[in-house]
Coordinates of C-alpha atoms in Angstrom, one line a residue:
M1 CA 154.5 -71.1 -41.1
K2 CA 151.7 -72.2 -43.2
T3 CA 151.3 -68.5 -44.4
L4 CA 154.7 -68.2 -45.0
N5 CA 154.8 -71.4 -47.2
K6 CA 152.0 -70.1 -49.0
F7 CA 153.7 -66.7 -49.8
F8 CA 156.9 -68.7 -51.2
G9 CA 154.7 -70.7 -53.5
I10 CA 152.8 -67.8 -54.7
L11 CA 156.3 -66.1 -55.1
I12 CA 157.7 -69.4 -57.4
V13 CA 154.2 -69.4 -59.4
L14 CA 155.1 -65.6 -60.0
G15 CA 158.7 -65.7 -61.3
L16 CA 157.5 -69.1 -63.4
S17 CA 154.5 -67.5 -65.2
A18 CA 156.4 -63.9 -65.4
T19 CA 158.5 -65.1 -68.9
S20 CA 155.8 -67.0 -70.5
T21 CA 152.9 -64.3 -69.8
L22 CA 154.1 -60.9 -69.1
M23 CA 157.1 -61.0 -71.8
A24 CA 155.0 -60.5 -74.5
Q25 CA 156.6 -58.3 -77.6
Q26 CA 156.6 -54.5 -76.3
P27 CA 157.1 -51.8 -78.7
D28 CA 160.3 -49.8 -78.2
L29 CA 160.0 -46.2 -77.8
Q30 CA 162.2 -42.9 -77.8
F31 CA 163.7 -41.6 -74.6
Y32 CA 162.2 -43.9 -72.2
R33 CA 163.1 -45.3 -69.0
T34 CA 161.9 -49.3 -69.4
N35 CA 160.1 -50.8 -66.8
D36 CA 162.4 -53.5 -65.6
V37 CA 165.8 -54.2 -64.4
K38 CA 167.3 -52.4 -67.2
G39 CA 165.7 -49.2 -65.9
R40 CA 167.5 -49.5 -62.6
N41 CA 169.7 -46.6 -61.8
V42 CA 168.2 -44.4 -64.5
F43 CA 167.3 -41.0 -63.3
E44 CA 166.4 -38.2 -66.1
T45 CA 165.5 -40.2 -69.3
T46 CA 168.7 -40.3 -71.8
K47 CA 168.8 -37.8 -74.9
A48 CA 170.0 -40.3 -77.1
D49 CA 168.3 -40.6 -80.3
T50 CA 168.9 -44.7 -80.9
I51 CA 164.9 -45.7 -81.7
P52 CA 163.5 -44.5 -84.9
F53 CA 160.2 -43.4 -85.1
D54 CA 157.8 -45.2 -87.8
G55 CA 154.5 -44.6 -86.3
L56 CA 152.3 -44.5 -82.9
K57 CA 152.8 -47.0 -80.6
V58 CA 151.3 -48.3 -77.4
R59 CA 152.9 -50.0 -74.8
V60 CA 150.5 -51.4 -72.3
G61 CA 152.5 -52.2 -69.1
G62 CA 151.8 -53.2 -65.3
D63 CA 153.1 -53.5 -61.8
F64 CA 152.3 -56.0 -59.0
A65 CA 153.7 -56.2 -55.6
I66 CA 152.9 -58.3 -52.5
E67 CA 154.3 -58.5 -49.1
F68 CA 154.2 -60.8 -46.4
Q69 CA 155.0 -58.9 -43.0
G70 CA 156.2 -60.0 -39.7
I71 CA 156.5 -56.6 -37.7
N72 CA 156.0 -55.9 -33.7
Q73 CA 155.8 -52.4 -32.4
T74 CA 156.1 -51.1 -28.9
N75 CA 155.3 -47.6 -27.3
S76 CA 155.8 -46.4 -23.7
L77 CA 152.2 -46.4 -22.9
D78 CA 151.8 -49.9 -24.5
S79 CA 149.0 -48.4 -26.5
L80 CA 149.8 -49.8 -30.1
L81 CA 147.9 -52.4 -31.9
D82 CA 149.4 -56.0 -31.5
L83 CA 150.1 -56.6 -35.0
G84 CA 150.2 -60.4 -36.3
T85 CA 152.4 -62.1 -39.2
N86 CA 150.5 -62.5 -42.4
L87 CA 150.0 -61.3 -46.0
N88 CA 149.3 -57.6 -46.8
L89 CA 147.1 -56.6 -49.4
P90 CA 148.6 -56.7 -53.0
T91 CA 149.0 -53.5 -54.5
A92 CA 149.0 -53.1 -58.5
N93 CA 149.6 -50.4 -61.1
L94 CA 148.4 -49.9 -64.9
N95 CA 150.9 -48.0 -66.8
L96 CA 150.2 -46.8 -70.6
D97 CA 153.3 -45.5 -72.6
V98 CA 152.3 -44.0 -75.8
Q99 CA 154.8 -42.3 -78.5
L100 CA 152.3 -39.8 -80.2
S101 CA 154.9 -39.1 -82.8
D102 CA 158.7 -38.5 -83.2
G103 CA 160.1 -37.2 -80.0
M104 CA 156.7 -37.2 -78.3
R105 CA 155.9 -39.2 -75.8
M106 CA 152.6 -39.8 -73.5
H107 CA 152.8 -41.1 -70.2
L108 CA 149.8 -42.6 -67.6
R109 CA 149.7 -44.7 -64.6
T110 CA 147.0 -45.9 -62.6
Y111 CA 146.8 -47.5 -59.2
L112 CA 144.4 -50.4 -59.7
S113 CA 144.8 -51.4 -56.2
A114 CA 146.2 -49.2 -53.3
R115 CA 146.3 -48.5 -49.5
H116 CA 144.4 -45.2 -49.5
H117 CA 141.7 -45.6 -52.4
N118 CA 139.3 -48.9 -52.3
E119 CA 138.6 -47.7 -56.0
S120 CA 141.1 -47.3 -58.7
W121 CA 142.0 -44.1 -59.8
V122 CA 144.7 -42.1 -62.3
K123 CA 147.7 -41.5 -60.3
G124 CA 148.9 -39.0 -62.7
G125 CA 150.5 -38.8 -66.2
Y126 CA 152.5 -36.3 -68.6
I127 CA 153.6 -35.5 -72.3
Q128 CA 157.4 -35.2 -72.4
I129 CA 159.1 -34.1 -75.6
D130 CA 162.4 -34.3 -76.7
K131 CA 162.0 -33.4 -80.6
L132 CA 159.8 -30.2 -81.5
D133 CA 159.3 -31.8 -85.4
F134 CA 155.5 -31.6 -84.9
I135 CA 156.1 -27.7 -85.4
K136 CA 158.5 -28.2 -88.5
P137 CA 160.7 -31.1 -89.2
G138 CA 164.2 -30.2 -87.7
F139 CA 162.7 -27.1 -85.8
A140 CA 165.0 -25.8 -83.1
A141 CA 167.1 -29.7 -83.8
E142 CA 170.2 -28.1 -82.1
I143 CA 168.4 -27.0 -79.1
M144 CA 166.3 -30.1 -78.6
K145 CA 169.5 -32.2 -78.7
V146 CA 169.9 -31.3 -74.9
V147 CA 166.4 -30.1 -73.9
T148 CA 163.4 -32.2 -72.9
F149 CA 160.4 -30.6 -71.8
R150 CA 157.6 -32.2 -69.5
V151 CA 153.9 -31.3 -69.3
G152 CA 151.5 -32.8 -66.8
L153 CA 150.0 -33.6 -63.6
D154 CA 152.4 -35.8 -62.0
E155 CA 155.3 -36.8 -60.2
I156 CA 157.5 -33.3 -60.2
N157 CA 161.4 -34.0 -60.6
F158 CA 162.5 -32.6 -56.8
G159 CA 165.7 -34.5 -55.6
D160 CA 167.1 -38.0 -56.8
A161 CA 165.2 -40.3 -54.2
H162 CA 161.8 -40.4 -56.1
F163 CA 163.9 -42.3 -58.9
R164 CA 164.7 -45.3 -56.5
R165 CA 161.8 -45.4 -54.1
T166 CA 158.8 -47.8 -54.5
D167 CA 155.5 -46.3 -56.5
N168 CA 152.7 -48.4 -55.2
A169 CA 153.3 -51.5 -56.9
R170 CA 156.4 -50.4 -59.0
A171 CA 158.8 -52.0 -56.6
I172 CA 161.5 -52.9 -59.1
F173 CA 163.7 -50.3 -58.8
N174 CA 164.0 -49.9 -55.0
P175 CA 166.6 -51.9 -53.4
F176 CA 164.3 -52.0 -50.2
V177 CA 160.8 -52.6 -49.3
G178 CA 160.1 -49.0 -47.6
N179 CA 160.8 -45.7 -49.0
Y180 CA 162.1 -42.9 -46.9
I181 CA 160.9 -41.4 -43.7
M182 CA 160.7 -37.8 -45.0
D183 CA 159.3 -39.2 -48.8
S184 CA 159.4 -36.0 -50.8
F185 CA 156.8 -37.2 -53.3
T186 CA 153.7 -35.3 -54.9
T187 CA 151.4 -35.2 -58.2
E188 CA 151.1 -31.5 -59.1
A189 CA 150.2 -29.8 -62.5
F190 CA 153.6 -28.9 -63.9
I191 CA 155.9 -27.4 -66.5
E192 CA 159.4 -28.8 -66.7
A193 CA 162.4 -28.0 -68.9
N194 CA 165.5 -30.3 -68.4
A195 CA 168.8 -30.0 -70.2
Q196 CA 171.3 -32.2 -70.3
S197 CA 174.8 -31.9 -71.8
N198 CA 178.3 -33.8 -71.8
G199 CA 177.1 -34.9 -67.8
F200 CA 175.9 -31.9 -66.7
I201 CA 172.0 -31.7 -65.6
G202 CA 169.6 -28.7 -65.5
V203 CA 166.1 -28.9 -64.3
L204 CA 163.8 -26.0 -64.2
G205 CA 159.8 -25.9 -63.4
I206 CA 157.0 -24.8 -61.9
S207 CA 153.8 -26.3 -60.6
N208 CA 150.7 -25.0 -59.0
G209 CA 151.5 -26.5 -55.6
K210 CA 147.9 -28.5 -55.7
L211 CA 147.7 -32.1 -55.0
N212 CA 143.1 -31.8 -55.8
Q213 CA 143.0 -29.7 -58.3
S214 CA 140.0 -27.3 -57.6
V215 CA 139.2 -23.4 -59.9
V216 CA 137.2 -22.6 -56.4
V217 CA 138.2 -19.6 -54.8
T218 CA 137.8 -19.3 -51.0
P219 CA 138.7 -16.5 -48.4
T220 CA 141.8 -19.0 -47.5
T221 CA 143.0 -19.5 -51.0
D222 CA 145.6 -17.9 -52.1
N223 CA 147.3 -20.1 -55.1
K224 CA 150.4 -19.6 -54.9
I225 CA 152.9 -21.1 -58.0
S226 CA 155.5 -23.7 -56.5
F227 CA 159.3 -23.1 -58.0
Y228 CA 161.4 -26.2 -58.1
G229 CA 164.7 -26.9 -59.9
K230 CA 168.1 -29.3 -60.2
V231 CA 171.8 -29.0 -60.8
G232 CA 174.0 -31.8 -61.1
Y233 CA 176.7 -33.9 -63.0
D234 CA 176.2 -37.6 -63.8
K235 CA 179.3 -39.3 -65.6
Q236 CA 180.2 -43.0 -66.5
F237 CA 183.8 -42.5 -66.5
N238 CA 184.3 -46.1 -67.6
D239 CA 182.7 -49.5 -67.6
D240 CA 183.3 -49.8 -63.8
L241 CA 182.8 -46.5 -62.4
R242 CA 179.8 -43.9 -62.7
F243 CA 179.1 -40.8 -60.2
R244 CA 176.1 -38.6 -60.0
L245 CA 176.1 -35.5 -57.8
T246 CA 172.7 -33.4 -57.8
G247 CA 171.4 -30.3 -55.8
S248 CA 167.4 -29.9 -55.7
W249 CA 165.1 -27.0 -54.4
Y250 CA 161.2 -26.4 -53.8
M251 CA 160.1 -23.0 -52.8
N252 CA 156.5 -22.4 -52.3
S253 CA 155.4 -19.2 -50.6
G254 CA 151.4 -19.9 -50.6
L255 CA 149.3 -20.9 -47.8
S256 CA 146.9 -23.2 -49.4
T257 CA 149.5 -24.6 -51.7
G258 CA 152.7 -26.4 -51.2
S259 CA 152.1 -28.1 -48.6
Y260 CA 152.0 -31.6 -50.4
L261 CA 155.6 -32.3 -50.9
Y262 CA 155.9 -34.5 -48.2
G263 CA 152.3 -35.9 -48.1
G264 CA 151.2 -35.9 -51.6
D265 CA 151.7 -39.9 -51.9
R266 CA 148.0 -41.3 -51.8
A267 CA 149.6 -45.0 -52.3
G268 CA 151.0 -45.2 -48.5
D269 CA 154.0 -46.5 -46.7
R270 CA 154.5 -50.2 -47.0
Y271 CA 154.5 -50.8 -43.3
Y272 CA 151.1 -51.5 -42.9
N273 CA 149.3 -50.7 -39.6
T274 CA 152.2 -49.6 -37.6
L275 CA 152.0 -46.7 -35.2
I276 CA 148.1 -46.9 -34.9
S277 CA 146.8 -46.9 -31.0
L278 CA 144.5 -48.8 -29.7
A279 CA 142.0 -45.8 -28.9
E280 CA 142.2 -45.0 -32.8
A281 CA 141.6 -48.8 -33.9
A282 CA 138.3 -48.8 -31.4
S283 CA 137.3 -45.6 -33.1
G284 CA 137.3 -46.8 -36.8
V285 CA 141.0 -46.1 -37.5
N286 CA 142.3 -48.8 -40.0
A287 CA 145.3 -49.0 -42.7
T288 CA 143.4 -47.1 -45.2
S289 CA 142.9 -44.0 -42.8
A290 CA 146.4 -44.0 -41.4
F291 CA 148.1 -45.0 -44.6
A292 CA 151.2 -43.2 -44.2
N293 CA 151.9 -43.4 -40.3
A294 CA 155.8 -44.7 -40.9
R295 CA 156.5 -41.4 -42.5
F296 CA 157.0 -38.2 -41.4
N297 CA 155.5 -35.1 -42.7
P298 CA 156.3 -31.6 -41.8
R299 CA 153.4 -30.2 -43.2
F300 CA 154.4 -26.8 -43.6
K301 CA 153.1 -24.4 -46.3
Q302 CA 155.0 -21.3 -46.9
M303 CA 158.4 -23.8 -47.6
T304 CA 161.8 -24.0 -49.0
A305 CA 163.3 -27.4 -49.5
I306 CA 166.6 -28.3 -50.2
Q307 CA 167.5 -32.1 -51.4
I308 CA 171.2 -33.2 -52.3
N309 CA 171.6 -36.6 -53.3
P310 CA 175.3 -38.2 -54.4
F311 CA 175.4 -41.4 -56.6
L312 CA 178.4 -43.5 -57.0
K313 CA 178.7 -46.9 -58.4
Y314 CA 182.0 -48.8 -58.8
Q315 CA 181.9 -52.4 -60.3
G316 CA 179.1 -54.1 -57.9
L317 CA 179.1 -51.8 -55.2
E318 CA 176.5 -48.8 -55.2
L319 CA 176.1 -46.2 -52.8
F320 CA 173.4 -43.6 -52.6
G321 CA 172.6 -40.7 -50.0
I322 CA 170.2 -37.9 -49.3
Y323 CA 170.8 -34.7 -47.2
E324 CA 167.9 -32.6 -46.9
I325 CA 166.8 -29.3 -45.3
V326 CA 162.9 -28.1 -45.4
S327 CA 161.9 -25.0 -43.5
N328 CA 158.8 -22.7 -43.5
S329 CA 158.5 -19.4 -43.1
E330 CA 159.0 -16.5 -40.5
D331 CA 155.5 -16.1 -40.5
Q332 CA 154.9 -19.6 -39.7
G333 CA 157.1 -20.0 -36.9
S334 CA 160.8 -20.7 -38.4
G335 CA 160.4 -24.7 -38.3
S336 CA 163.0 -26.7 -40.2
Y337 CA 164.0 -30.7 -40.2
T338 CA 167.1 -32.1 -41.8
Q339 CA 167.0 -35.8 -43.2
T340 CA 169.7 -37.6 -44.0
A341 CA 169.9 -40.8 -45.6
I342 CA 173.0 -43.5 -46.6
E343 CA 172.8 -46.9 -48.3
A344 CA 175.1 -49.0 -49.6
I345 CA 174.2 -51.9 -52.0
Y346 CA 176.5 -54.8 -53.7
R347 CA 175.4 -56.4 -56.6
I348 CA 176.7 -60.0 -57.1
G349 CA 177.6 -61.5 -60.4
A350 CA 178.3 -60.1 -64.1
A351 CA 174.3 -59.9 -64.7
E352 CA 173.8 -58.2 -61.1
K353 CA 170.6 -60.3 -60.3
V354 CA 171.3 -60.7 -56.6
F355 CA 172.0 -57.9 -54.3
L356 CA 172.6 -56.9 -50.4
G357 CA 172.6 -53.9 -49.2
G358 CA 171.8 -51.6 -45.8
R359 CA 170.2 -48.2 -45.4
Y360 CA 170.2 -45.7 -42.4
N361 CA 167.7 -43.1 -42.7
S362 CA 167.2 -40.3 -39.8
V363 CA 165.4 -36.9 -39.8
N364 CA 165.5 -34.5 -36.5
G365 CA 163.8 -30.7 -36.4
K366 CA 161.3 -28.9 -35.2
A367 CA 157.6 -27.6 -35.9
T368 CA 158.9 -23.9 -35.0
D369 CA 161.2 -22.5 -33.8
A370 CA 160.4 -22.5 -30.4
A371 CA 159.0 -26.2 -30.3
T372 CA 160.8 -29.4 -29.0
T373 CA 163.3 -31.1 -31.1
Q374 CA 162.1 -34.4 -32.5
K375 CA 164.0 -37.3 -33.7
L376 CA 163.2 -40.7 -35.4
N377 CA 165.4 -43.0 -37.6
R378 CA 165.3 -46.3 -39.5
I379 CA 167.7 -49.4 -40.5
N380 CA 166.8 -51.3 -43.5
L381 CA 169.0 -54.3 -43.7
G382 CA 168.1 -56.8 -46.6
G383 CA 168.8 -58.2 -50.2
G384 CA 166.8 -59.3 -53.3
W385 CA 167.3 -61.4 -56.3
F386 CA 166.0 -60.7 -59.7
M387 CA 164.5 -63.8 -60.8
T388 CA 163.9 -62.4 -64.4
D389 CA 164.3 -59.3 -65.8
N390 CA 160.8 -58.2 -64.6
V391 CA 160.6 -60.3 -61.1
V392 CA 162.2 -59.2 -58.2
A393 CA 161.8 -61.0 -54.5
K394 CA 163.2 -58.9 -51.5
L395 CA 163.8 -59.9 -48.0
E396 CA 164.5 -56.6 -45.5
Y397 CA 164.4 -56.5 -41.5
V398 CA 163.4 -53.2 -40.4
N399 CA 163.8 -50.9 -37.3
Q400 CA 162.1 -47.9 -36.5
Q401 CA 162.6 -45.5 -33.3
Y402 CA 161.3 -42.3 -32.1
T403 CA 163.7 -41.2 -30.1
E404 CA 163.5 -37.5 -28.8
G405 CA 160.7 -35.0 -28.7
W406 CA 157.4 -36.9 -29.2
T407 CA 154.4 -37.4 -27.4
G408 CA 151.4 -39.9 -26.9
K409 CA 151.2 -42.7 -29.0
Y410 CA 154.8 -41.5 -30.4
N411 CA 156.7 -41.5 -27.3
D412 CA 159.6 -43.9 -27.2
A413 CA 157.8 -45.8 -30.1
E414 CA 159.5 -48.6 -32.1
F415 CA 158.2 -51.0 -34.8
K416 CA 160.7 -53.5 -35.9
G417 CA 160.4 -56.9 -38.0
I418 CA 160.8 -58.7 -41.3
M419 CA 159.5 -57.8 -44.7
I420 CA 159.3 -59.9 -47.8
E421 CA 158.2 -58.7 -51.0
A422 CA 157.8 -60.0 -54.4
A423 CA 157.4 -57.5 -57.2
I424 CA 156.4 -57.7 -61.0
S425 CA 157.3 -54.6 -63.6
F426 CA 156.9 -54.8 -67.1

């Protein structure tokens, strides 16, 4: 109880200090998703040219998140760590966004504190181009009214779930504490073109399929290019109703590339020390080395992934879904997994500062066509409060179960309990 009181004390201090210390005047940037409540439910950045360019601008921002965790876990062997109730190690990001020229912007994110690394490191960055005026004023202006180019080494635009998930400490867009079980998030070197017109969306991109970049060639290196894209429709019909539906794909035929789509997030999952066995703990495994235990990674190499995402917002009601299939090639065993998720959020009041919601997430499939079918699911129930535009507090109940086809520490495994999270983004 003393620890819980301490957490709420920290939360109140963060909320009160945010308006006075974190809300210094930030410059407005072109074609930019603001890192606060106004960026909620923003997917691809708009093509509305509403910010005049008047010179180079630098926007220095950050994210901070701290959690109070009270989770218990069991399995059929009674071999999992006994988890207590306490604070997790806070996470933090440093964000640099720079308006370089008219229609050209740079983004860079550094993880200052994360589960996987003890030291700070650059998560990734990109240049976004919405105008080609750096070539010649007005160059291809009609085309650039609908087209955006992104080039860099950062998260690729596969699916819509990555726009809503927690990115290390950037938790302000996620209505829950945890991300999805099969978490499609990777940082790769990429080139991407995005077209938007009258609600229609099209994305085409290529990446080199690598998380860790290297020019070294070995007998097992084939370095095949990954191809990905998206098509969809996003329409605000009136003040009350918005509907969006997209379908995305990711394809890679390489054996040494393409395997990071569901394992590329080194920030780790949000449920600390779950699914660590007593034997693993005795051998030195800890929350850092088991940073993604609560997720599921198919670990396919030659793979094709498809994700379909419906999104509906009617007044305060918000629905978001995932239907996702990932499969490997016949040479690799013809395995496949299917993920489904549905979340319903109700945001209360004209400003929608308070919200309640639930999410159901399941994964089932097999590693090869001859393997045993595996199933697991997760339920999240909770709510939150935007104390200011930059500060959110969340309360969540989570229950994750491994129901079929699992062996060892995952056999009949389950973890469940309460998470409280306070997050600041600016």
